[in-house]
mmCIF file of C-alpha atoms and ligand atoms in Angstrom:
data_model
loop_
_atom_site.group_PDB
_atom_site.id
_atom_site.type_symbol
_atom_site.label_atom_id
_atom_site.label_comp_id
_atom_site.label_asym_id
_atom_site.label_seq_id
_atom_site.Cartn_x
_atom_site.Cartn_y
_atom_site.Cartn_z
ATOM 1 C CA MET E 818 -19.663 -9.819 64.351
ATOM 2 C CA LYS E 819 -20.637 -12.095 61.494
ATOM 3 C CA ASN E 820 -17.894 -14.398 60.254
ATOM 4 C CA PRO E 821 -16.959 -12.983 56.812
ATOM 5 C CA PHE E 822 -15.918 -16.446 55.627
ATOM 6 C CA ARG E 823 -19.405 -17.871 56.073
ATOM 7 C CA VAL E 824 -21.259 -18.402 52.786
ATOM 8 C CA ASN E 825 -24.871 -19.353 52.259
ATOM 9 C CA VAL E 826 -24.933 -21.979 49.516
ATOM 10 C CA SER E 827 -28.685 -22.595 49.186
ATOM 11 C CA MET E 828 -28.762 -20.806 45.808
ATOM 12 C CA ILE E 829 -25.817 -22.810 44.524
ATOM 13 C CA LEU E 830 -27.397 -26.108 45.564
ATOM 14 C CA ARG E 831 -30.814 -25.185 44.191
ATOM 15 C CA SER E 832 -29.868 -23.460 40.929
ATOM 16 C CA GLY E 833 -26.989 -25.803 40.156
ATOM 17 C CA GLU E 834 -24.862 -22.846 39.157
ATOM 18 C CA VAL E 835 -21.230 -22.157 39.952
ATOM 19 C CA ARG E 836 -20.648 -19.008 41.979
ATOM 20 C CA ARG E 837 -17.418 -17.143 42.606
ATOM 21 C CA GLU E 838 -16.756 -15.917 46.122
ATOM 22 C CA VAL E 839 -13.925 -13.601 47.125
ATOM 23 C CA ARG E 840 -13.649 -13.054 50.862
ATOM 24 C CA ARG E 841 -10.996 -11.334 52.960
ATOM 25 C CA ALA E 842 -10.530 -11.279 56.692
ATOM 26 C CA GLU E 843 -8.078 -11.750 59.476
ATOM 27 C CA ILE E 844 -7.587 -15.247 60.862
ATOM 28 C CA ALA E 845 -6.035 -15.614 64.304
ATOM 29 C CA ASP E 846 -2.978 -17.727 65.160
ATOM 30 C CA LEU E 847 -1.593 -18.487 61.728
ATOM 31 C CA PHE E 848 1.984 -19.519 62.451
ATOM 32 C CA VAL E 849 4.454 -22.361 62.060
ATOM 33 C CA THR E 850 8.034 -22.699 63.295
ATOM 34 C CA GLY E 851 9.843 -20.121 61.182
ATOM 35 C CA SER E 852 7.079 -17.847 59.942
ATOM 36 C CA GLU E 853 3.650 -16.375 60.588
ATOM 37 C CA VAL E 854 0.894 -14.292 59.073
ATOM 38 C CA PRO E 855 1.305 -10.991 60.964
ATOM 39 C CA VAL E 856 -1.519 -9.819 63.215
ATOM 40 C CA GLY E 857 -3.737 -7.421 61.280
ATOM 41 C CA THR E 858 -3.057 -9.090 57.927
ATOM 42 C CA GLU E 859 -6.003 -10.332 55.936
ATOM 43 C CA VAL E 860 -6.197 -13.730 54.297
ATOM 44 C CA GLU E 861 -7.932 -13.727 50.917
ATOM 45 C CA VAL E 862 -9.850 -16.632 49.482
ATOM 46 C CA ASP E 863 -10.881 -16.574 45.827
ATOM 47 C CA LEU E 864 -13.016 -19.606 45.099
ATOM 48 C CA ALA E 865 -15.415 -21.040 42.575
ATOM 49 C CA LEU E 866 -18.189 -22.847 44.458
ATOM 50 C CA ALA E 867 -19.824 -25.600 42.444
ATOM 51 C CA PRO E 868 -22.657 -27.941 43.422
ATOM 52 C CA VAL E 869 -21.827 -31.638 43.355
ATOM 53 C CA GLY E 870 -25.040 -33.444 44.256
ATOM 54 C CA GLN E 871 -25.844 -32.277 47.789
ATOM 55 C CA ALA E 872 -22.252 -31.175 48.352
ATOM 56 C CA VAL E 873 -20.310 -28.089 47.309
ATOM 57 C CA GLU E 874 -16.863 -28.194 45.744
ATOM 58 C CA ALA E 875 -14.596 -25.194 46.304
ATOM 59 C CA THR E 876 -11.774 -24.627 43.809
ATOM 60 C CA GLY E 877 -9.382 -21.683 43.777
ATOM 61 C CA THR E 878 -6.673 -19.943 45.733
ATOM 62 C CA VAL E 879 -5.890 -18.761 49.256
ATOM 63 C CA ARG E 880 -3.444 -15.864 49.607
ATOM 64 C CA ALA E 881 -1.699 -14.151 52.483
ATOM 65 C CA ARG E 882 1.423 -12.196 53.362
ATOM 66 C CA TRP E 883 3.851 -13.708 55.842
ATOM 67 C CA GLN E 884 6.921 -12.737 57.823
ATOM 68 C CA GLY E 885 9.644 -14.665 59.560
ATOM 69 C CA ASP E 886 13.327 -14.747 60.413
ATOM 70 C CA CYS E 887 15.998 -15.955 58.019
ATOM 71 C CA ARG E 888 17.072 -19.256 59.505
ATOM 72 C CA ARG E 889 20.740 -18.558 58.829
ATOM 73 C CA CYS E 890 21.259 -14.867 59.642
ATOM 74 C CA LEU E 891 18.055 -14.184 61.647
ATOM 75 C CA ARG E 892 17.297 -11.114 59.527
ATOM 76 C CA ARG E 893 13.588 -10.277 59.126
ATOM 77 C CA VAL E 894 12.149 -11.715 55.923
ATOM 78 C CA ALA E 895 8.702 -11.365 54.408
ATOM 79 C CA GLY E 896 6.848 -12.650 51.423
ATOM 80 C CA SER E 897 3.487 -13.744 50.161
ATOM 81 C CA LEU E 898 2.057 -17.198 49.770
ATOM 82 C CA GLU E 899 -0.581 -18.708 47.558
ATOM 83 C CA GLY E 900 -2.175 -22.079 48.114
ATOM 84 C CA VAL E 901 -4.224 -23.819 45.444
ATOM 85 C CA VAL E 902 -7.223 -25.635 46.901
ATOM 86 C CA ARG E 903 -9.849 -28.078 45.749
ATOM 87 C CA GLU E 904 -12.034 -29.164 48.646
ATOM 88 C CA VAL E 905 -15.522 -30.526 49.251
ATOM 89 C CA PHE E 906 -18.079 -29.286 51.775
ATOM 90 C CA GLU E 907 -20.802 -31.752 52.714
ATOM 91 C CA GLU E 908 -23.268 -32.718 55.396
ATOM 92 C CA GLY E 909 -21.931 -35.468 57.593
ATOM 93 C CA HIS E 910 -18.417 -34.511 56.535
ATOM 94 C CA GLU E 911 -15.424 -36.714 57.243
ATOM 95 C CA GLU E 912 -12.813 -35.108 59.476
ATOM 96 C CA GLY E 913 -9.615 -34.581 57.514
ATOM 97 C CA GLU E 914 -11.316 -35.437 54.221
ATOM 98 C CA THR E 915 -14.080 -32.902 53.685
ATOM 99 C CA TYR E 916 -15.429 -29.767 55.390
ATOM 100 C CA PRO E 917 -18.866 -29.379 56.992
ATOM 101 C CA LEU E 918 -21.976 -28.019 55.290
ATOM 102 C CA ARG E 919 -24.778 -27.194 57.737
ATOM 103 C CA HIS E 920 -28.142 -25.524 57.220
ATOM 104 C CA ASP E 921 -27.190 -24.475 53.673
ATOM 105 C CA GLU E 922 -24.108 -22.742 55.016
ATOM 106 C CA ILE E 923 -20.368 -23.352 54.704
ATOM 107 C CA ASP E 924 -17.482 -21.712 56.543
ATOM 108 C CA LEU E 925 -14.418 -21.055 54.391
ATOM 109 C CA GLU E 926 -12.214 -20.159 57.365
ATOM 110 C CA PRO E 927 -11.005 -23.708 58.220
ATOM 111 C CA LEU E 928 -10.176 -24.245 54.537
ATOM 112 C CA ALA E 929 -8.244 -20.955 54.442
ATOM 113 C CA ARG E 930 -6.468 -21.787 57.703
ATOM 114 C CA ASP E 931 -5.393 -25.253 56.511
ATOM 115 C CA ALA E 932 -4.144 -23.885 53.181
ATOM 116 C CA VAL E 933 -2.114 -21.098 54.816
ATOM 117 C CA LEU E 934 -0.546 -23.401 57.425
ATOM 118 C CA LEU E 935 0.488 -25.737 54.613
ATOM 119 C CA GLU E 936 2.136 -22.934 52.626
ATOM 120 C CA LEU E 937 3.885 -20.980 55.407
ATOM 121 C CA PRO E 938 7.656 -21.480 55.028
ATOM 122 C CA GLN E 939 9.178 -23.414 57.940
ATOM 123 C CA ALA E 940 12.734 -22.361 57.224
ATOM 124 C CA PRO E 941 12.709 -19.064 55.292
ATOM 125 C CA LEU E 942 15.897 -17.575 53.879
ATOM 126 C CA CYS E 943 16.590 -13.882 53.229
ATOM 127 C CA GLN E 944 18.283 -15.014 50.001
ATOM 128 C CA GLU E 945 19.183 -18.395 48.565
ATOM 129 C CA ASP E 946 22.903 -17.972 49.236
ATOM 130 C CA CYS E 947 22.666 -16.287 52.628
ATOM 131 C CA LEU E 948 26.012 -16.819 54.384
ATOM 132 C CA GLY E 949 24.537 -16.744 57.872
ATOM 133 C CA LEU E 950 26.178 -15.755 61.115
ATOM 134 C CA CYS E 951 29.676 -16.772 62.081
ATOM 135 C CA PRO E 952 29.218 -19.506 64.714
ATOM 136 C CA ASP E 953 32.225 -18.188 66.620
ATOM 137 C CA CYS E 954 31.907 -14.407 66.690
ATOM 138 C CA GLY E 955 28.299 -13.963 65.582
ATOM 139 C CA VAL E 956 29.133 -11.535 62.788
ATOM 140 C CA ASP E 957 26.670 -11.465 59.886
ATOM 141 C CA ARG E 958 28.835 -12.893 57.123
ATOM 142 C CA ASN E 959 26.597 -11.342 54.459
ATOM 143 C CA SER E 960 28.122 -7.986 55.331
ATOM 144 C CA GLY E 961 31.713 -9.254 54.936
ATOM 145 C CA PRO E 962 34.025 -11.957 56.239
ATOM 146 C CA CYS E 963 34.912 -11.914 59.905
ATOM 147 C CA SER E 964 38.442 -12.320 61.180
ATOM 148 C CA CYS E 965 37.977 -15.536 63.165
ATOM 149 C CA ALA E 966 36.545 -17.955 60.613
ATOM 150 C CA PRO E 967 37.734 -19.190 57.220
ATOM 151 C CA PRO E 968 35.344 -18.670 54.314
ATOM 152 C CA PRO E 969 32.450 -21.169 54.303
ATOM 153 C CA ASP E 970 33.419 -24.634 53.119
ATOM 154 C CA PRO E 971 31.612 -25.404 49.820
ATOM 155 C CA ARG E 972 30.882 -28.921 51.114
ATOM 156 C CA TRP E 973 28.570 -27.423 53.719
ATOM 157 C CA ALA E 974 26.621 -25.671 50.990
ATOM 158 C CA VAL E 975 25.881 -29.078 49.448
ATOM 159 C CA LEU E 976 24.646 -30.443 52.773
ATOM 160 C CA ASP E 977 22.569 -27.340 53.257
ATOM 161 C CA GLU E 978 20.992 -27.779 49.864
ATOM 162 C CA LEU E 979 20.094 -31.381 50.723
ATOM 163 C CA ARG E 980 18.424 -30.134 53.868
ATOM 164 C CA ASP E 981 16.557 -27.459 51.932
ATOM 165 C CA GLY E 982 15.264 -30.088 49.543
ATOM 166 C CA ASP E 983 12.814 -31.665 51.967
HETATM 167 ZN ZN1 LIG Z 596 19.853 -14.539 55.831
#
């Protein structure tokens, strides 16, 4: 099957005109520690492709839905992500700097993959003030206090916030 993220850019390079491309398809193995794009979910790229000399600049957004587990209470959480991109495709591309352009064709999949991996949450929370599980009895403290532990110490919340900040 033809890769739906592959775009022929000969017209863009020759006419000098900007062209908008919206493409959607599944991309395999999109996951980080903490969350993933579920199998069967499409990633959407919405890009303006502009000629820059013999190169093509892609500007726009990459969107996808994700799911993961709340890092405090392990409840299932889901959301959507949007990455803003501005990348260059060129012949003789530099790994990590630009993306390849070959035979008047570019492949938007590596760009989409990089953008999604960057945006996937590594430590998702079901809600900002999730109380998590009791470390002693394992009860979900969001559904009420358990009998074995005192209420969470506010000082821990501060530490937690510091950790969230990175
Ligand atoms: Zn939670």
